[in-house]
XYZ file of C-alpha atoms in Angstrom:
561
model
C 177.167 155.233 152.428
C 179.288 156.603 149.579
C 177.853 159.530 147.648
C 177.298 159.440 143.883
C 179.803 161.624 142.064
C 178.711 163.103 138.734
C 179.652 166.104 136.630
C 176.556 168.284 136.927
C 177.256 169.946 133.547
C 176.217 166.757 131.799
C 173.556 165.701 134.306
C 169.757 165.883 134.430
C 167.782 166.151 137.686
C 164.295 164.735 138.251
C 162.128 166.422 140.880
C 159.644 164.393 142.909
C 156.906 166.131 144.891
C 156.744 163.189 147.237
C 153.161 163.739 148.385
C 151.945 163.227 144.816
C 154.367 160.731 143.294
C 153.398 157.222 144.384
C 151.371 155.981 147.361
C 152.512 152.547 148.547
C 150.065 152.013 151.408
C 146.721 153.225 150.072
C 146.278 156.255 152.341
C 146.099 158.643 149.386
C 149.459 160.297 150.114
C 152.715 159.544 148.300
C 155.564 158.149 150.387
C 159.203 157.061 150.383
C 158.548 153.376 149.595
C 156.428 154.583 146.688
C 159.389 156.505 145.291
C 161.638 153.480 145.732
C 159.158 151.376 143.759
C 159.536 153.705 140.770
C 163.338 153.893 140.594
C 163.450 151.593 137.560
C 161.173 154.067 135.771
C 163.589 156.908 136.554
C 166.549 154.790 135.484
C 164.831 154.075 132.161
C 164.217 157.782 131.661
C 167.945 158.231 132.220
C 168.099 160.906 134.921
C 171.173 161.361 137.082
C 169.745 162.859 140.269
C 166.470 162.519 142.137
C 165.408 165.636 144.057
C 162.930 164.896 146.846
C 160.751 167.674 148.195
C 160.435 167.803 152.017
C 159.339 164.643 153.810
C 160.200 165.902 157.296
C 157.596 166.126 160.073
C 155.270 169.020 159.283
C 151.751 170.251 159.992
C 151.444 170.628 156.191
C 150.284 174.231 156.175
C 152.587 174.771 153.172
C 152.916 171.334 151.622
C 155.790 170.238 153.847
C 157.812 173.440 153.501
C 156.754 174.216 157.078
C 159.201 171.917 158.867
C 158.728 170.948 162.514
C 161.775 168.617 162.742
C 164.713 168.773 160.339
C 166.236 165.436 161.372
C 163.313 163.032 161.047
C 160.846 161.516 158.569
C 157.152 162.341 158.837
C 155.289 159.061 159.525
C 152.951 159.922 156.629
C 155.928 159.355 154.310
C 157.587 156.398 156.016
C 160.566 155.892 158.309
C 164.261 156.693 158.373
C 164.868 153.077 157.369
C 162.666 153.689 154.311
C 164.761 156.719 153.432
C 168.043 154.830 153.788
C 166.610 152.047 151.617
C 165.646 154.583 148.947
C 169.151 156.046 148.885
C 170.761 152.618 148.658
C 168.485 151.425 145.838
C 168.950 154.714 143.943
C 172.728 154.375 144.208
C 172.518 150.845 142.800
C 171.026 152.413 139.681
C 173.585 155.219 139.528
C 171.059 157.843 140.636
C 172.066 160.437 143.231
C 169.565 161.696 145.804
C 169.074 165.413 146.478
C 167.151 166.810 149.429
C 165.245 170.041 149.924
C 166.614 172.172 152.752
C 164.126 174.712 154.116
C 166.388 176.905 156.217
C 164.806 180.340 155.780
C 161.990 179.536 158.213
C 160.588 176.781 160.430
C 157.078 175.735 161.355
C 155.518 177.280 164.455
C 155.456 173.681 165.688
C 159.248 173.328 165.561
C 160.857 172.813 168.958
C 162.857 176.013 168.551
C 159.748 178.163 168.153
C 157.855 176.340 170.896
C 160.749 176.995 173.282
C 160.787 180.633 172.194
C 157.082 180.833 173.047
C 157.858 179.284 176.428
C 160.149 182.229 177.166
C 163.619 180.731 176.605
C 165.797 183.661 175.585
C 168.184 181.464 173.602
C 165.393 180.417 171.237
C 163.734 183.814 171.087
C 167.016 184.875 169.496
C 166.523 182.255 166.754
C 163.683 184.293 165.231
C 163.136 187.833 163.953
C 161.077 189.605 166.623
C 160.217 193.300 166.667
C 158.095 195.778 168.590
C 155.121 197.269 166.793
C 154.966 200.822 165.539
C 152.986 203.120 167.759
C 152.932 200.648 170.654
C 152.199 202.262 174.023
C 154.127 199.550 175.878
C 154.090 195.833 176.788
C 150.881 194.119 175.735
C 149.975 196.737 173.122
C 150.878 195.389 169.669
C 150.603 198.686 167.836
C 151.024 198.300 164.083
C 153.256 195.887 162.110
C 156.915 196.985 162.160
C 157.038 197.468 158.353
C 154.666 197.379 155.386
C 156.138 194.166 153.998
C 153.745 191.591 152.535
C 154.167 187.852 152.839
C 154.284 185.715 149.695
C 150.847 184.270 150.346
C 149.031 187.574 150.885
C 148.627 189.883 153.855
C 151.232 191.289 156.220
C 154.585 189.563 156.697
C 154.285 190.225 160.447
C 152.269 188.381 163.092
C 151.648 189.667 166.622
C 152.308 186.931 169.167
C 151.174 187.802 172.736
C 153.291 185.026 174.262
C 156.381 186.645 172.807
C 155.185 190.190 173.357
C 156.538 190.888 169.866
C 155.692 190.718 166.184
C 157.469 187.876 164.348
C 158.447 188.010 160.691
C 157.042 185.414 158.274
C 157.863 186.036 154.632
C 155.673 183.059 153.762
C 152.703 181.551 155.612
C 151.865 182.865 159.082
C 152.835 179.417 160.384
C 156.407 179.840 159.039
C 158.410 182.248 161.235
C 161.679 183.345 159.650
C 164.949 182.338 161.263
C 167.419 185.057 162.241
C 170.617 184.231 160.368
C 172.500 187.053 162.076
C 172.570 184.669 165.058
C 175.700 182.436 164.801
C 173.850 179.650 166.617
C 171.189 179.569 163.894
C 173.848 179.309 161.189
C 175.604 176.516 163.082
C 172.338 174.620 163.607
C 171.476 174.843 159.903
C 174.909 173.579 158.882
C 174.512 170.617 161.221
C 171.135 169.801 159.670
C 172.746 169.647 156.229
C 175.629 167.548 157.540
C 173.157 165.139 159.205
C 171.607 164.298 155.835
C 174.960 164.191 154.080
C 175.935 161.499 156.581
C 172.833 159.559 155.488
C 174.288 159.278 151.983
C 172.629 162.260 150.323
C 174.344 163.400 147.118
C 173.108 166.981 146.750
C 170.904 169.707 148.155
C 168.350 172.213 146.952
C 168.020 175.245 149.248
C 164.538 176.737 149.443
C 164.249 180.551 148.988
C 167.822 180.717 150.224
C 168.504 184.241 148.977
C 165.998 185.537 151.554
C 167.979 184.393 154.612
C 169.959 187.636 154.900
C 167.619 190.450 155.892
C 168.405 194.178 155.553
C 170.474 195.896 158.204
C 167.630 198.342 158.858
C 163.979 197.293 158.724
C 161.996 200.015 156.966
C 158.932 200.423 154.773
C 159.255 199.726 151.084
C 157.939 202.865 149.411
C 157.891 201.201 145.984
C 156.309 197.846 146.754
C 155.774 195.293 149.488
C 159.313 194.641 150.646
C 160.661 191.872 148.419
C 163.332 194.081 146.850
C 164.572 194.973 150.356
C 165.075 191.453 151.659
C 166.137 189.509 148.534
C 169.903 188.996 148.050
C 170.602 190.650 151.411
C 173.844 192.215 152.618
C 175.378 189.034 154.080
C 173.930 186.398 151.758
C 177.192 185.411 150.059
C 179.002 185.268 153.371
C 176.288 183.049 154.859
C 176.261 180.686 151.884
C 180.043 180.245 151.877
C 179.948 179.537 155.606
C 177.101 177.030 155.248
C 178.808 175.144 152.420
C 182.136 175.012 154.236
C 180.739 173.997 157.639
C 178.475 171.318 156.154
C 181.280 169.991 153.937
C 179.242 170.046 150.714
C 181.495 172.091 148.438
C 181.986 169.183 146.016
C 178.321 168.148 145.883
C 175.544 169.245 143.548
C 173.811 172.223 145.166
C 171.137 174.530 143.816
C 169.557 177.597 145.330
C 166.007 178.784 144.779
C 166.476 182.516 144.280
C 163.365 184.632 144.775
C 163.296 188.070 143.102
C 166.998 187.808 142.395
C 169.224 189.385 139.741
C 171.869 188.198 137.311
C 174.859 189.722 139.096
C 174.074 187.932 142.345
C 173.386 184.616 140.606
C 176.776 184.794 138.910
C 178.322 185.142 142.372
C 176.170 182.368 143.818
C 177.314 179.886 141.187
C 180.781 180.628 139.844
C 183.139 177.920 141.134
C 185.779 180.225 142.620
C 183.289 181.631 145.131
C 182.554 178.175 146.616
C 178.867 178.888 147.161
C 176.477 176.802 145.007
C 176.650 174.741 141.818
C 173.694 176.499 140.160
C 170.676 178.686 140.777
C 166.974 178.773 139.978
C 165.650 182.117 138.790
C 162.032 182.718 137.828
C 161.874 185.770 135.589
C 161.036 183.648 132.524
C 157.925 182.347 134.289
C 156.459 185.808 134.780
C 155.997 186.678 131.108
C 152.245 186.080 131.393
C 151.797 188.214 134.550
C 149.701 191.238 133.557
C 151.180 194.307 135.246
C 153.675 192.053 137.009
C 150.937 190.425 139.120
C 150.777 186.642 139.325
C 147.012 186.873 139.784
C 146.314 188.918 136.633
C 146.254 186.969 133.364
C 147.653 187.758 129.926
C 149.002 185.806 126.964
C 152.715 184.965 127.311
C 154.972 187.693 125.953
C 157.347 185.590 123.846
C 159.532 188.544 122.850
C 160.137 189.197 126.545
C 160.728 185.487 127.141
C 163.450 185.535 124.504
C 165.062 188.611 126.081
C 165.151 186.935 129.490
C 166.644 183.708 128.165
C 169.291 185.674 126.244
C 170.166 187.794 129.272
C 170.500 184.851 131.654
C 172.114 182.378 129.265
C 174.735 184.717 127.846
C 175.103 186.697 131.092
C 175.747 183.665 133.302
C 178.169 182.354 130.692
C 180.090 185.637 130.628
C 180.354 185.715 134.416
C 181.241 182.062 134.857
C 177.948 181.119 136.546
C 175.619 178.199 135.874
C 171.851 178.037 135.331
C 169.305 175.468 136.441
C 166.969 174.955 133.451
C 163.274 174.280 133.965
C 159.672 175.089 133.097
C 157.784 173.363 135.906
C 158.118 172.614 139.599
C 155.875 172.149 142.641
C 155.145 175.902 142.707
C 154.262 176.379 139.033
C 151.289 175.605 136.771
C 151.998 173.158 133.979
C 153.939 174.768 131.136
C 152.208 172.723 128.427
C 148.894 174.317 129.413
C 150.479 177.704 129.979
C 152.074 178.004 126.539
C 149.208 176.737 124.405
C 148.889 172.966 124.784
C 145.230 172.776 125.748
C 144.095 171.080 122.534
C 144.325 167.366 121.724
C 145.574 166.399 125.190
C 147.174 162.987 125.032
C 147.023 162.722 121.237
C 150.199 162.330 119.240
C 150.553 164.958 116.529
C 148.168 167.345 118.292
C 148.903 170.831 119.544
C 149.431 169.358 123.048
C 152.066 166.979 121.670
C 153.919 169.658 119.709
C 153.875 172.217 122.538
C 155.177 169.723 125.101
C 158.003 168.487 122.895
C 158.944 172.001 121.752
C 159.171 173.256 125.354
C 161.428 170.342 126.248
C 163.770 171.031 123.315
C 163.875 174.732 124.180
C 165.310 174.360 127.687
C 167.075 170.977 127.556
C 169.510 172.112 124.871
C 170.407 175.397 126.608
C 173.522 175.866 128.715
C 172.845 174.683 132.252
C 171.486 171.689 134.112
C 167.958 170.617 133.108
C 165.363 169.724 135.741
C 162.458 167.452 134.852
C 159.496 167.896 137.178
C 157.418 164.766 137.707
C 154.954 164.411 134.846
C 156.794 166.779 132.478
C 158.038 163.714 130.636
C 154.418 162.596 130.161
C 153.043 166.001 129.173
C 150.843 166.444 132.245
C 148.510 169.460 132.137
C 146.583 171.669 134.561
C 143.555 169.833 136.033
C 140.937 172.534 135.387
C 139.019 172.114 138.635
C 135.406 173.300 138.667
C 135.336 174.525 142.276
C 137.637 176.307 144.707
C 136.837 173.527 147.200
C 138.952 171.154 145.121
C 142.134 173.159 145.768
C 144.339 172.487 148.800
C 147.169 175.030 148.464
C 147.229 177.780 151.108
C 148.434 180.434 148.647
C 145.595 179.576 146.261
C 142.813 179.713 148.836
C 144.224 182.931 150.315
C 144.401 184.697 146.961
C 140.990 183.446 145.869
C 139.534 185.309 148.841
C 141.718 188.351 148.148
C 140.443 188.451 144.560
C 136.839 188.283 145.749
C 137.511 191.137 148.179
C 139.036 193.157 145.326
C 135.840 192.817 143.290
C 136.380 189.801 141.056
C 133.405 187.481 140.758
C 133.696 183.810 141.816
C 133.800 182.612 138.194
C 136.639 184.971 137.260
C 138.576 184.222 140.463
C 138.258 180.494 139.776
C 139.500 181.007 136.217
C 142.574 182.783 137.553
C 143.463 180.127 140.135
C 142.969 177.423 137.503
C 145.752 179.144 135.566
C 148.008 180.096 138.469
C 147.526 177.742 141.433
C 150.471 175.766 142.715
C 148.112 172.785 142.887
C 148.285 172.641 139.075
C 151.741 171.135 139.482
C 150.882 169.031 142.529
C 148.188 166.730 141.170
C 149.072 163.038 141.579
C 151.466 161.457 139.111
C 149.619 159.736 136.290
C 150.968 156.206 136.073
C 147.993 154.577 134.347
C 144.466 155.149 133.033
C 142.928 153.179 135.895
C 140.967 154.782 138.759
C 143.517 156.404 141.071
C 145.838 156.813 138.043
C 148.098 154.102 139.464
C 149.081 156.635 142.131
C 146.929 155.189 144.907
C 144.451 152.464 145.734
C 142.800 154.853 148.184
C 141.330 158.339 148.018
C 144.008 160.773 146.730
C 144.808 163.824 148.834
C 144.298 165.993 145.726
C 141.849 165.130 142.958
C 143.318 163.355 139.937
C 142.734 165.135 136.595
C 140.543 163.467 133.978
C 143.517 163.750 131.587
C 145.113 160.712 133.266
C 143.025 158.494 130.996
C 145.140 159.612 128.032
C 148.292 161.068 129.586
C 150.008 158.378 131.658
C 153.195 156.363 131.898
C 151.654 153.069 130.753
C 150.558 154.721 127.520
C 153.969 156.300 126.844
C 156.954 154.323 128.141
C 158.553 152.454 125.263
C 156.139 153.894 122.679
C 157.980 155.387 119.708
C 157.164 159.084 119.305
C 155.684 159.502 122.794
C 156.442 162.426 125.092
C 158.335 160.088 127.442
C 160.592 158.806 124.675
C 161.172 162.396 123.505
C 162.435 163.366 126.977
C 164.505 160.211 127.136
C 166.163 161.165 123.844
C 166.950 164.696 125.084
C 168.537 163.328 128.251
C 170.613 160.903 126.186
C 171.833 163.751 123.958
C 173.125 165.667 126.990
C 174.971 162.572 128.159
C 176.474 161.859 124.747
C 177.280 165.288 123.279
C 179.823 167.547 124.960
C 178.604 170.451 122.822
C 175.302 170.306 124.727
C 176.791 169.602 128.149
C 179.628 172.127 127.969
C 179.424 174.147 124.771
C 179.059 177.917 124.627
C 175.701 179.521 123.895
C 174.751 182.431 121.639
C 171.254 183.591 120.738
C 170.274 184.059 117.104
C 167.838 186.346 115.297
C 165.107 184.294 113.613
C 164.006 187.318 111.605
C 161.077 189.779 111.552
C 158.638 187.151 110.239
C 159.243 184.997 113.317
C 158.492 187.186 116.363
C 157.540 184.174 118.473
C 160.619 182.080 117.683
C 163.472 181.583 120.145
C 166.693 180.503 118.430
C 170.200 179.911 119.721
C 173.352 177.963 118.953
C 175.664 175.828 121.052
C 179.275 175.472 119.917
C 182.289 173.488 121.085
C 185.329 173.210 118.867
C 184.078 172.296 115.394
C 180.701 171.091 116.674
C 177.674 173.355 116.273
C 174.067 172.752 117.334
C 171.357 175.216 116.286
C 168.004 175.230 118.060
C 164.836 176.994 116.887
C 161.575 176.854 118.838
C 158.304 178.421 117.717
C 155.768 179.495 120.333
C 153.406 180.492 117.513
C 150.091 178.767 116.815
C 150.582 179.626 113.117
C 153.335 178.651 110.660
C 156.133 181.182 110.275
C 159.141 181.862 108.080
C 162.547 182.072 109.734
C 165.790 183.763 108.720
C 168.785 181.799 107.501
C 170.287 180.202 110.630
C 173.120 178.544 108.732
C 171.683 175.039 108.903
C 171.565 174.207 105.193
C 172.599 170.583 104.792
C 172.747 170.006 108.550
C 171.380 166.872 110.198
C 168.219 167.162 112.283
C 169.233 166.099 115.770
C 165.752 166.111 117.310
C 162.390 167.710 116.585
C 158.884 168.029 117.933
C 157.307 166.742 114.704
C 157.820 163.277 113.241
C 159.401 164.625 110.053
C 161.882 167.354 109.125
C 160.735 170.991 109.066
C 160.104 172.714 105.731
C 163.064 174.752 104.490
C 163.147 178.251 105.964
C 160.030 177.766 108.054
C 158.601 176.315 111.244
C 155.184 174.768 111.722
C 152.928 175.651 114.687
C 154.712 175.074 118.005
C 157.611 173.375 116.254
C 160.951 172.886 117.965
C 163.933 171.543 116.092
C 167.677 171.161 116.625
C 170.259 170.692 113.873
C 173.845 169.487 114.324
C 176.838 170.102 112.084
C-alpha cells in the first residue's frame, strides 16, 4: 500500500484518541471502524494527516500507552483487517495515517517482560534492572537505587522478587522502561516501526522518545526528582538516527514527544541534515499556569511568560533550522478553551467561549510549524467539570488526588485541582450530536460525556457560518493556500505597554506579510502600531473588523499585506 506523500510544512495533523472518538459497536469504547466512519468529516475539515493513539493490545493501565503487543490490534478496537481498511479509505481521501510508537517502555504483560520474569537472561537484558541500596544480599530489596520519581507519583523503581532486582518505570508501575543500551532492543524497536510502515502507515509519533537514553551513571538528583538527569540523554541523537535509518522512515512525517527538553536539543532533533525527526513537541508553553512549577498547584496563566516561550521557541527553532509542532491540546492536556478563560457562554456564538476558542486557534495555526488539531478542538470542547473523583478514570489523576489528600488538601480542593489538570479533561468522548451518548456511542460510554455536548457538537457546527468548526476549516485552508504561512519567516512584535496580555508576531515571505495579534485579556486593550494600516483582515475571532489600534476581549486577528 503506497504511502501518502505531503510536504509537512503546509500540512495539518488531526489527533484521534481512539478510545473516545467513535464507537461503532455500542460497547462504549471507540474503535477503528468508528474512525473509518468519520473520515468524510476529517476530509471536510481539510486535515492532511490522521494521528491515531495506541490501539495495540494493552491492559489499559495508562490508556493504551502500556503496550503488551506492538504488532497486533486490541480486540476492543477491532482487527488488523479493520486497520488496513482504515488506511485504504483514508488514502482515498488524501489523508495520511500516523501511528503512536511507545518505545520507551512496555507493559508488564508484554511477552518480553513475562519472559524476563521467567528467568530468561536475554529478556532480562531488555529492561533496566538494578540492585537496591543497602541490600544485604539476594532476597533483600534494600532501598530504591535512586531518588527518581515516576511521572504519575511515587518512586520510579519497583522491587520485583521474581527478578531479584528493582526495575525502572518512569511512568506507571506497570510500564517497565526498556534498556536502549541493548542493541537487541534497538533492533526490535526498529522492526516494530517497519512492520507498521509495511501496513501503509504514512508517519509516526514517538511517545516520550527523549527519555530512551538514560544517564551513564545512575545517581540521586539533588535538585529534583530525576527528570533533568534522564531527559535528552547522552546517546539520544545516536539512537534516533539509528532508528530512523533502520526503519526506513527518513522521508516520512515523524514527530517526537519531548519531555522536559530544551531548545538546543530540539533543533538537533528536527533539522533536516541530522536525519532524526521532522518536528518535535515541547510543553513549556503549557506550564504557564503551574504555581511554583507544579502541575497540581493552580494559578492564572502568566501570559507574559507564554509570550516569552513562544518567542524563544519560534525564533530559536527558526535560527537553528528546526521545526515546531504547534498545539494547545492533546490526550494528556486539559482543554485550552477552559484553561485560558472560555468558561462563559459555552456553545454560544459571540460569547467569551467563542472568542477564546477562535483566538487560541489563530494564535498557534498561523505560527511557523505544523499545527495539530486534537479531536474536539475544532468544536470548542471544554473540560467536563466532574462532581466526584469516582468519575475520573486516569491513573495519574487518581494517584495525585490521593497524594494531594495526604499532603493536607481537603477533598473539595483536590477535586477542584483535578478538574483543572486531569488528563481525562481531554479524553471525554467526542461530541458528535446533542443526543444521549453524544453520537459517540449507543451504549454506556467508558468515560462520562460532558453536559456541554448539548450545545457543543459537530451537528450544530459543521457547515454553519461563523461556527468554531468553520473557523478551523478556514485556518487550515489558509495554510494550504498561502506560502507565507506554510514557509514564511517569523518575528515577534511588541504590542506595547498597554497590551501586556497580547501576543503579536509577523510572518513574511518575499513581499507578503501577515501580522497576527491575539489578546488573552478579558478586557479591551490598546495596542501599539503594528504596521497594519490599510491591510486586509485575513481572519479574526469576531464577526467584524477590530477597532483601530485596539483589541476587544479575547480577540485574535490576522492582517495580510
